[in-house]
Coordinates of C-alpha atoms in Angstrom, one line a residue:
X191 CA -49.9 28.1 15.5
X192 CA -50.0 25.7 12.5
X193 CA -49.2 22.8 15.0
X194 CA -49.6 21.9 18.3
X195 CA -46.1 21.8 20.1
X196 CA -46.7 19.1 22.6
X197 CA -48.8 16.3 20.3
X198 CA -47.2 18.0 16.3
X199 CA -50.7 17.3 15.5
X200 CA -52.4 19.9 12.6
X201 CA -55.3 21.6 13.2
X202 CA -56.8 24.6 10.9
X203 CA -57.8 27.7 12.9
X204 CA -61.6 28.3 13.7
X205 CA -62.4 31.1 11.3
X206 CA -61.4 29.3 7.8
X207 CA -65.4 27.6 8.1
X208 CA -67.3 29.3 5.3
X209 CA -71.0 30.0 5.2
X210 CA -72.7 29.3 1.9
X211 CA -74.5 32.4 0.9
X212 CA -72.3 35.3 2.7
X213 CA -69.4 37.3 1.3
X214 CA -65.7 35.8 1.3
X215 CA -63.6 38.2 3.7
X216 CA -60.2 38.3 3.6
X217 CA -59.8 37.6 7.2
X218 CA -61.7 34.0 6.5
X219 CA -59.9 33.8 3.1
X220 CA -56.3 34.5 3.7
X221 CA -55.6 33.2 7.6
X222 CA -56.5 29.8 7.0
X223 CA -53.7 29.7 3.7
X224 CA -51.1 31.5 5.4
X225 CA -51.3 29.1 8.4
X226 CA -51.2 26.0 5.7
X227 CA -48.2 27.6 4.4
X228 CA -46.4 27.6 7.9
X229 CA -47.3 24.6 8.8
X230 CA -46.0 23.0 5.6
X231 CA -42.8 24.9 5.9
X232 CA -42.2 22.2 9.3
X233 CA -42.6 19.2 7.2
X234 CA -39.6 16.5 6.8
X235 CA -39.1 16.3 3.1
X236 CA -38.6 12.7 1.6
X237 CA -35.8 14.2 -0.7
X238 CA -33.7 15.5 2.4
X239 CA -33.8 18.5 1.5
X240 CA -34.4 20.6 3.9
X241 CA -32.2 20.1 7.0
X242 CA -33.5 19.5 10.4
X243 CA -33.6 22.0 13.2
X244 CA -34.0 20.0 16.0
X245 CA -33.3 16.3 17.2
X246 CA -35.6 13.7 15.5
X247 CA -37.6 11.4 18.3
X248 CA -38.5 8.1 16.6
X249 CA -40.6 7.2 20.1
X250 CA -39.1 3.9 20.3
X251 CA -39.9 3.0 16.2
X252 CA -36.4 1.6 14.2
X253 CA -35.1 3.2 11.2
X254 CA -34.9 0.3 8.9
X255 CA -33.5 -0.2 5.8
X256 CA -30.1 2.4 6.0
X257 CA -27.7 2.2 3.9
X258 CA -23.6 1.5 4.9
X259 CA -22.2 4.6 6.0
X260 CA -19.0 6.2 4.1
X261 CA -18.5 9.3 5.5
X262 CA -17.2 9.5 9.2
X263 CA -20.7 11.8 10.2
X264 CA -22.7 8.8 8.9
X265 CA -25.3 6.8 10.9
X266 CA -23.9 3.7 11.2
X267 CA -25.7 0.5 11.7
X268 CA -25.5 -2.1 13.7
X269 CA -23.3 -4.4 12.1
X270 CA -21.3 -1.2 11.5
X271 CA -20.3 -1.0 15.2
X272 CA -19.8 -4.6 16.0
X273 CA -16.7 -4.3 16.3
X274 CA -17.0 -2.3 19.4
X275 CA -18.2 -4.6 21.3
X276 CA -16.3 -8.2 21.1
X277 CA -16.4 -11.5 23.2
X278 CA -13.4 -11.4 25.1
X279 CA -12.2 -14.5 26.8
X280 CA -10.0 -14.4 29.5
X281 CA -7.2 -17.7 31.0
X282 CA -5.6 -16.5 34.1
X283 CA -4.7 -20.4 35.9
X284 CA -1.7 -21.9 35.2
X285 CA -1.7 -24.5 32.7
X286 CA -2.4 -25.5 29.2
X287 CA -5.9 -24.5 27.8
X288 CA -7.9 -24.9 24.6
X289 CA -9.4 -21.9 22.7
X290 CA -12.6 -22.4 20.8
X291 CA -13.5 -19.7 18.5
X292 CA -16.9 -18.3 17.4
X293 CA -18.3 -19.6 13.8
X294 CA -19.3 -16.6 13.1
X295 CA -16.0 -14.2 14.6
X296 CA -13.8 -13.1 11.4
X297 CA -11.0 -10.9 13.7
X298 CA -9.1 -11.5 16.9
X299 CA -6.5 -10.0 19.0
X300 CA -4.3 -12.0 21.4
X301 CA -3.2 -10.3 24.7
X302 CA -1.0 -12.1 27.3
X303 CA 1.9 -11.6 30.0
X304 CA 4.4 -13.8 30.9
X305 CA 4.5 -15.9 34.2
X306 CA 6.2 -13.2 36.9
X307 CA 9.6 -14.1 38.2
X308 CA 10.0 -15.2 42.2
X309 CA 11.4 -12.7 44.7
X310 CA 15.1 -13.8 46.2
X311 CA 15.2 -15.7 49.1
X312 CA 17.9 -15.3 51.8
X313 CA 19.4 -18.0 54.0
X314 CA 21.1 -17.5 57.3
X315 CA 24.1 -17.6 55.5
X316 CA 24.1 -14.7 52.7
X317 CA 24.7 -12.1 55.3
X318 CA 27.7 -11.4 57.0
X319 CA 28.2 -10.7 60.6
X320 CA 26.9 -6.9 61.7
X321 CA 25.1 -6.5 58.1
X322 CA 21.6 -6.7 56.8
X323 CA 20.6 -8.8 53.6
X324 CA 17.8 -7.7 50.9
X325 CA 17.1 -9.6 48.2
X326 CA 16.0 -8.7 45.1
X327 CA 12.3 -8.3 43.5
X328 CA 11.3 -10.6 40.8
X329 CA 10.9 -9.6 37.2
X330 CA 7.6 -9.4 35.5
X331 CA 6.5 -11.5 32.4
X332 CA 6.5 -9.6 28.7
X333 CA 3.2 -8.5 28.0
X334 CA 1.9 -7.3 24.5
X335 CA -1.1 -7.5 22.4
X336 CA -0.6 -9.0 18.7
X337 CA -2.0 -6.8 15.8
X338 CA -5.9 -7.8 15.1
X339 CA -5.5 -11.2 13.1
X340 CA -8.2 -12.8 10.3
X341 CA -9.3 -16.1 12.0
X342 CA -10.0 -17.6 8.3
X343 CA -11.0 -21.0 9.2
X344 CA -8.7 -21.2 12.4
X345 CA -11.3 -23.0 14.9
X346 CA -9.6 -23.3 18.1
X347 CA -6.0 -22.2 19.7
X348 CA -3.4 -24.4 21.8
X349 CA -2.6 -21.7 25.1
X350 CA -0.3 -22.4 27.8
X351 CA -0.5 -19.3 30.5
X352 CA 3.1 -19.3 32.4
X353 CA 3.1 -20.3 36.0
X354 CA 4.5 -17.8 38.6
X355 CA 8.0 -18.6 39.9
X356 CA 8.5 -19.5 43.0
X357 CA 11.6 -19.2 45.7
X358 CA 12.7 -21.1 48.6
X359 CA 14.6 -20.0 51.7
X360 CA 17.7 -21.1 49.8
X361 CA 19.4 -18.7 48.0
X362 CA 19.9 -19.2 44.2
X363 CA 17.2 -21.7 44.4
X364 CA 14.3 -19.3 43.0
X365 CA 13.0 -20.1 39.5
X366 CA 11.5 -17.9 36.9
X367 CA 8.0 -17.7 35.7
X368 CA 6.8 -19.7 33.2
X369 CA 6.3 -18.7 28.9
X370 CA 3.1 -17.9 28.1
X371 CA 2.3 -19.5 24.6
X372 CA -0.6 -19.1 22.1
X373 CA -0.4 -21.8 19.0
X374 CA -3.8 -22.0 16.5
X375 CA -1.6 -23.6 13.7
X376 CA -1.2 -20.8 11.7
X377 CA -0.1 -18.2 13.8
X378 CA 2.4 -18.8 16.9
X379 CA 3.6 -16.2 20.1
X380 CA 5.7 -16.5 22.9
X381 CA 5.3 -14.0 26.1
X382 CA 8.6 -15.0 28.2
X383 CA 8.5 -15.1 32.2
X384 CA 10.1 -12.9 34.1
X385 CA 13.4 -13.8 35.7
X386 CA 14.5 -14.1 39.0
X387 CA 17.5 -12.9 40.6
X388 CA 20.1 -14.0 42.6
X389 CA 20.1 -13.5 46.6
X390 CA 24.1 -13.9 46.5
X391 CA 24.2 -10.6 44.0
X392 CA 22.8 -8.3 46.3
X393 CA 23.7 -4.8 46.2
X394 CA 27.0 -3.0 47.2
X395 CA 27.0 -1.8 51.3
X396 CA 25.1 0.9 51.7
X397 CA 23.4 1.1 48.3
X398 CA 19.7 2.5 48.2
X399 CA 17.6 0.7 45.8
X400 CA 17.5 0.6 42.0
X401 CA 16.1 -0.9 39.1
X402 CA 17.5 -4.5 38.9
X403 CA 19.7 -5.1 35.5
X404 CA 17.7 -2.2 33.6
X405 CA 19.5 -0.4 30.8
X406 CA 19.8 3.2 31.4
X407 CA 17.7 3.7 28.1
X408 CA 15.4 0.5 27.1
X409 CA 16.2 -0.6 23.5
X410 CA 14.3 -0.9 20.4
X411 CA 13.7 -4.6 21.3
X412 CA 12.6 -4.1 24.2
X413 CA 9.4 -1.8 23.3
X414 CA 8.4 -3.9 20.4
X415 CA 8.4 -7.5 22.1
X416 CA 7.0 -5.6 25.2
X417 CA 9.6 -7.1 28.2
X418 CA 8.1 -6.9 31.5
X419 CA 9.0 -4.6 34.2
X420 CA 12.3 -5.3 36.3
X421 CA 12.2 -5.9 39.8
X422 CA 14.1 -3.2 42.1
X423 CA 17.3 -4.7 43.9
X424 CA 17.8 -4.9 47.1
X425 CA 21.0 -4.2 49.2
X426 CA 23.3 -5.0 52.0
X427 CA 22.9 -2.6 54.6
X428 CA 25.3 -2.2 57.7
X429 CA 24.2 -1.7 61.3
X430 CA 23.6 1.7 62.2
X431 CA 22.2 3.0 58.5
X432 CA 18.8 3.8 57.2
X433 CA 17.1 0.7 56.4
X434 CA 16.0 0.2 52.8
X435 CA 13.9 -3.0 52.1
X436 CA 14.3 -5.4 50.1
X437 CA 13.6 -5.0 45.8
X438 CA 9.9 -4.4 44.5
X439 CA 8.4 -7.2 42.2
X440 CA 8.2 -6.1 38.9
X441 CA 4.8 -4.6 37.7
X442 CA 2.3 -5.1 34.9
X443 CA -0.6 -3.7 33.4
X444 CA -2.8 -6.6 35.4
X445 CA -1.5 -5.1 39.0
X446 CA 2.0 -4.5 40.7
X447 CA 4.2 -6.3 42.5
X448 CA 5.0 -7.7 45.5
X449 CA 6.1 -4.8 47.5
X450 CA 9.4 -4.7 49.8
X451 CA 10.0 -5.4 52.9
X452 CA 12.0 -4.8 56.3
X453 CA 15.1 -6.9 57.7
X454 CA 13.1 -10.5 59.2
X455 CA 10.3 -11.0 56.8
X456 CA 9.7 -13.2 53.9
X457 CA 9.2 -11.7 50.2
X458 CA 5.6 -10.4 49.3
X459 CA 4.0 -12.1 46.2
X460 CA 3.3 -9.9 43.4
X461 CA -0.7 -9.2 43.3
X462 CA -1.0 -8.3 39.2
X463 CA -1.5 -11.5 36.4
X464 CA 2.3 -12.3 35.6
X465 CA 3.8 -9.5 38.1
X466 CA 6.8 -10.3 40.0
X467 CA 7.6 -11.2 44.0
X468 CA 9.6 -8.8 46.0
X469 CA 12.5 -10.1 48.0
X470 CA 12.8 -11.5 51.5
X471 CA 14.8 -9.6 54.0
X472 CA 17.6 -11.0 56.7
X473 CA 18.1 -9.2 60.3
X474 CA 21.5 -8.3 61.1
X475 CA 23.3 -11.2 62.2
X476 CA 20.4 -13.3 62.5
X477 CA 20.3 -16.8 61.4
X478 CA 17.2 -17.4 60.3
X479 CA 16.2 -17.6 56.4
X480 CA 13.4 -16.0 54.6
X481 CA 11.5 -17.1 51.6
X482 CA 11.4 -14.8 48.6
X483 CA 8.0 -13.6 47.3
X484 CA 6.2 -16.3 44.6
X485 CA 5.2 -14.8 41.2
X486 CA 1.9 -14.3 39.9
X487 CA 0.9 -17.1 37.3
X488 CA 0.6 -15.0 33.5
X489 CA -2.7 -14.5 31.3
X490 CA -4.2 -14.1 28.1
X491 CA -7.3 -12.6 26.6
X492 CA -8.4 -13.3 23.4
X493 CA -10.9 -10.6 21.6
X494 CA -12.7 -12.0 18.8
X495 CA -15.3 -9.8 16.8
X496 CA -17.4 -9.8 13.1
X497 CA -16.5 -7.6 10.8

């Protein structure tokens, strides 16, 4: 065994010591050479090559000096992989806010949602006599992520994160969330809050629940500028028939919506960044009103790296 498996050391076996005055054997001659020649055979060659044939331990030492890698099986280095792992910044409270970016960050990315739209409300008089009254779930905000941009010398960013709407126990008095808005000067977005419906268009008598205002097949439009989801609507429901709930709040990547509820209970808020609330619910014949669930204030997160 040229070298010893658990240290790599070298070590020449026992009977290559020579004796001045006695006769070379063969035994003493040619072991000692055939061993060298293993053991040299298990070397790592400077000029690569010879391929290795197991993994290479560096025991905690650094390989310095290595050049950029060009082909995809390349070792890369570390400013190779940077990229991987940026400083990401997140703004999730309502309100205007100031984005300062790193000296040394070259790229960014700009991810946001929309303010979610507020749940309907329902007032002790949107219901007839002998029927039930759901309102409809808010909308979501638009959410998308802008391509990765050169920051250049762009130093800090102008945001405004949407508020969530919010609804009142009056019908038609619900307001949509807020834009979401991202400005550094040189390059502008607009993520739009999601709407809120109208208690007074509640669904036809007996209708079970269905997305709120969605086309049958979402347009072009609407995958590239990334529109939030719409909130389920709700229904008028008579006496007697299986009872629905009111419409879901409109989801988003950042959580769902507020989810529906049963005849004499306000709206649920939505729970996700920029999701929608669901909408309140009236008993039969009852005359009290019910508050539709508040949207969730929007976000953004910017993702700055070196390349």
């Amino acid at each position: 065994m040229p070298y010893n498996p658990s240290t790599g050391n070298y070590s020449l076996p026992a009977i290559y010591i020579a004796i001045p005055g006695t006769v070379i054997i063969a035994s003493q001659h040619n072991v000692p050479l055939e061993d060298i020649a293993t053991a040299l055979n298990q070397v790592l060659l400077l000029s690569g090559i010879k391929a290795m044939t197991g993994p290479l331990n560096m025991g905690g030492a650094k390989i310095i000096n290595l050049g950029a890698p060009t082909d995809p099986d390349d070792a890369a280095r570390l400013a190779d992989v940077s990229v991987a792992n940026p400083k990401v910044t997140i703004y999730d409270t309502a309100g205007n806010h100031t984005h300062t970016f790193d000296t040394d960050s070259t790229h960014f990315t700009v991810e946001a949602c929309g303010g979610g739209g507020a749940g309907a409300g329902t007032n002790n008089t949107s219901a007839g006599t002998g029927d039930t009254h759901y309102g409809h779930g808010g909308h979501s905000g638009w959410y998308y992520t802008t391509d990765p941009i050169s920051r250049g010398v762009i130093a800090t960013a102008s945001l405004v994160v949407g508020a969530g709407g919010t609804s009142t126990a009056s019908a038609g008095t619900e307001t949509n969330g807020g834009n979401t808005t991202y400005d550094d000067g040189t390059n502008s977005f607009t993520w739009n809050g999601g709407l809120t419906p109208s208690a007074l268009s509640a669904g036809n008598i007996g209708a079970q629940m269905y997305q709120y205002n969605q086309p049958s097949t979402p347009s072009a439009a609407d995958a590239l500028f990334g529109r939030g989801r719409f909130g389920t609507r709700g229904a008028i429901i008579w006496t007697g028939t299986d009872v629905v709930g009111s419409g879901f709040g409109g989801d988003t990547p950042y959580g769902r919506g507020g989810l529906p509820v049963t005849a004499g209970f306000n709206g649920n808020a939505g729970t996700g960044n920029g999701s929608g609330g669901s909408g309140s619910a009236k008993s039969s014949g009852g005359t009290t009103s019910y508050i539709g669930g508040a949207g969730r204030p929007g976000i953004i997160i910017i993702r700055e790296w070196t390349e």
